[in-house]
Amino acid sequence: MAQVVDARLIVDGTTRELPIERATIGNDGLGISTLLRDTGLVTMDPGFMNTAACESAITYIDGDAGILRYRGYPIEQLAEQSTFLETAYLLIHGELPSEDLLTALENRVERHMHVHDGIKAFLNAFPRDAHPMAVLSGAISALSTFYPDSLGTSEDELELATVLLLAKTATVIAYLQRRAKGEDLIEPRREGNYVDEFMRIGFSPASGELHVDPTLRKALDLLLILHADHEQNCSTSTVRIVGSSQANIYAAISAGIGALSGPLHGGANEAALKMFDQIKESGDTVEQFVAKVKDKAEGARLMGFGHRVYKSYDPRGAQVKKVADKVLQQLGGNNETFEMAKQLEEIALSDEYFIERKLYPNVDFYTGLLYSAMGFPAPMFTPLFALGRMPGWIAHYREMLNDPRTKIGRPRQLYTGQTERAYVPLDQR
Ligand code: CMC
């Protein structure tokens, strides 16, 4: 892409130079913050297609080349060699931890996995069939009331909130799964591997303990790594904008969970699996379904396809497909759906509609299939995305607080409503 070396804007015959802010890699930015003051104009950019709202040193994406890096490390290397908590440390603190620092984080998180009885009562107050994303958002907000010494902006308070959020979100999600099935809650052991413990308290039968299959543990750890951050996506931008009002980290992340629940964002993993089932039930062939998507008449989208930033194969999607292949081979089950999904992908990738629009499978296309094969019910898929995204939200909240350029998020608008008119009393309307 051509490097912009000079930018000028001519408004009403007056030329103004616009400053260019340099990125270390990727798109540089055109500074427009004084435009309104200087020209009376605002910029219009619905959906923030072209607007950088902040600087960030956390995650880099090159959407054309299919590159994703956390703090400079390629996602493929982290997926292969790291663990979720190590990746969390990296995202939040900027560097890979030493062995001591990693062990300290793991121990601290595992020690805090129990949840207060008040939180259990809170979870029990919702209907058993409540969508877990709604309850999760409420539970994260409610956590703030139990830990008042983790609400401030000092390093110690933020560090405590970080540990509590990583630890208790896992337990809340595992409990939501048990509750939906009418099962009693199991106490975390306060030791052991984080992912093991999450699966143990989510899946152990009423009597006896689940022995976590190492392949499944590794697969889930990998899925959490792949979801851990994705720069300024909808939920992360929500976290940053809520946090910019100096609302506490729990309030900001609770709002982010609301954003993630939508089917165009994290909810797409559940929606994709539903779509596969609907295709099977409808008796349509995969080709017929693709024709409906292209026709747009029924408003159908190919869920798990397309991305605002990736205009090539989502590197996370490629990793998920690889691991799905391995896990489904080992576990059996869902193979028929997996074959259908692969067929759907193949047809879409060779179809002009998808080629022209650069629509490729994203991270959500195969994750639902994989979660389902691992035994997670469909409503738990998006909470699993939330568990994975937690380090990213925390890292962005902390980066936002520490950035001297942060101002309360407050976009402008282009007003298109009525100009002034006089109030009409009720009896005259
Ligand atoms: N199926 C069919 N057509 C699509 C799809 C799709 N999945 N995605 C985009 N298009 C079409 C869209 O209709 C439009 O066509 P046209 O130019 O004829 O009007 C064109 O492609 C551009 O789409 P857009 O909606 O303007 O693109 P966007 O950047 O605003 O939306 C998106 C990105 C992810 C919301 C969208 O691709 C989508 O709805 N995908 C399905 C939902 C999904 O899988 N979401 C998960 C995203 S990855 C995980 C995450 O970060 O949350």
PDB file of C-alpha atoms in Angstrom, residues 70 75 83-85 87-88 91 170 173 194-195 198 217-229 367 371 383-391:
ATOM      1  CA  TYR A  70      -0.302 -10.644  19.680  1.00  0.00           C
ATOM      2  CA  ILE A  75      -0.807 -16.455  16.275  1.00  0.00           C
ATOM      3  CA  THR A  83      -0.904 -21.725  26.825  1.00  0.00           C
ATOM      4  CA  PHE A  84      -3.964 -19.574  27.412  1.00  0.00           C
ATOM      5  CA  LEU A  85      -2.755 -18.075  30.696  1.00  0.00           C
ATOM      6  CA  THR A  87      -0.943 -15.665  26.285  1.00  0.00           C
ATOM      7  CA  ALA A  88      -3.147 -13.719  28.715  1.00  0.00           C
ATOM      8  CA  LEU A  91      -1.462  -9.551  26.056  1.00  0.00           C
ATOM      9  CA  ALA A 170     -14.359 -19.606  33.995  1.00  0.00           C
ATOM     10  CA  ILE A 173     -19.475 -20.203  32.719  1.00  0.00           C
ATOM     11  CA  TYR A 194      -6.929 -23.762  34.583  1.00  0.00           C
ATOM     12  CA  VAL A 195      -8.501 -25.425  31.534  1.00  0.00           C
ATOM     13  CA  PHE A 198     -12.848 -25.363  33.970  1.00  0.00           C
ATOM     14  CA  ARG A 217      -7.743 -29.882  27.080  1.00  0.00           C
ATOM     15  CA  LYS A 218      -5.160 -28.895  24.479  1.00  0.00           C
ATOM     16  CA  ALA A 219      -7.896 -28.141  21.921  1.00  0.00           C
ATOM     17  CA  LEU A 220      -9.832 -25.920  24.329  1.00  0.00           C
ATOM     18  CA  ASP A 221      -6.668 -24.141  25.467  1.00  0.00           C
ATOM     19  CA  LEU A 222      -5.865 -23.495  21.813  1.00  0.00           C
ATOM     20  CA  LEU A 223      -9.370 -22.177  21.094  1.00  0.00           C
ATOM     21  CA  LEU A 224      -9.050 -19.792  24.034  1.00  0.00           C
ATOM     22  CA  ILE A 225      -5.695 -18.539  22.693  1.00  0.00           C
ATOM     23  CA  LEU A 226      -7.204 -17.988  19.236  1.00  0.00           C
ATOM     24  CA  HIS A 227      -9.990 -15.855  20.734  1.00  0.00           C
ATOM     25  CA  ALA A 228      -7.806 -13.964  23.218  1.00  0.00           C
ATOM     26  CA  ASP A 229      -7.664 -10.658  21.348  1.00  0.00           C
ATOM     27  CA  THR A 367     -15.716 -23.509  16.314  1.00  0.00           C
ATOM     28  CA  TYR A 371     -17.352 -27.191  20.853  1.00  0.00           C
ATOM     29  CA  PRO A 383     -19.653 -17.683  26.550  1.00  0.00           C
ATOM     30  CA  LEU A 384     -16.591 -19.738  25.548  1.00  0.00           C
ATOM     31  CA  PHE A 385     -15.675 -16.947  23.132  1.00  0.00           C
ATOM     32  CA  ALA A 386     -16.080 -14.511  26.054  1.00  0.00           C
ATOM     33  CA  LEU A 387     -13.791 -16.619  28.253  1.00  0.00           C
ATOM     34  CA  GLY A 388     -11.164 -16.543  25.536  1.00  0.00           C
ATOM     35  CA  ARG A 389     -11.572 -12.813  24.880  1.00  0.00           C
ATOM     36  CA  MET A 390     -11.253 -11.866  28.564  1.00  0.00           C
ATOM     37  CA  PRO A 391      -7.463 -11.191  28.432  1.00  0.00           C
TER      38      PRO A 391
END
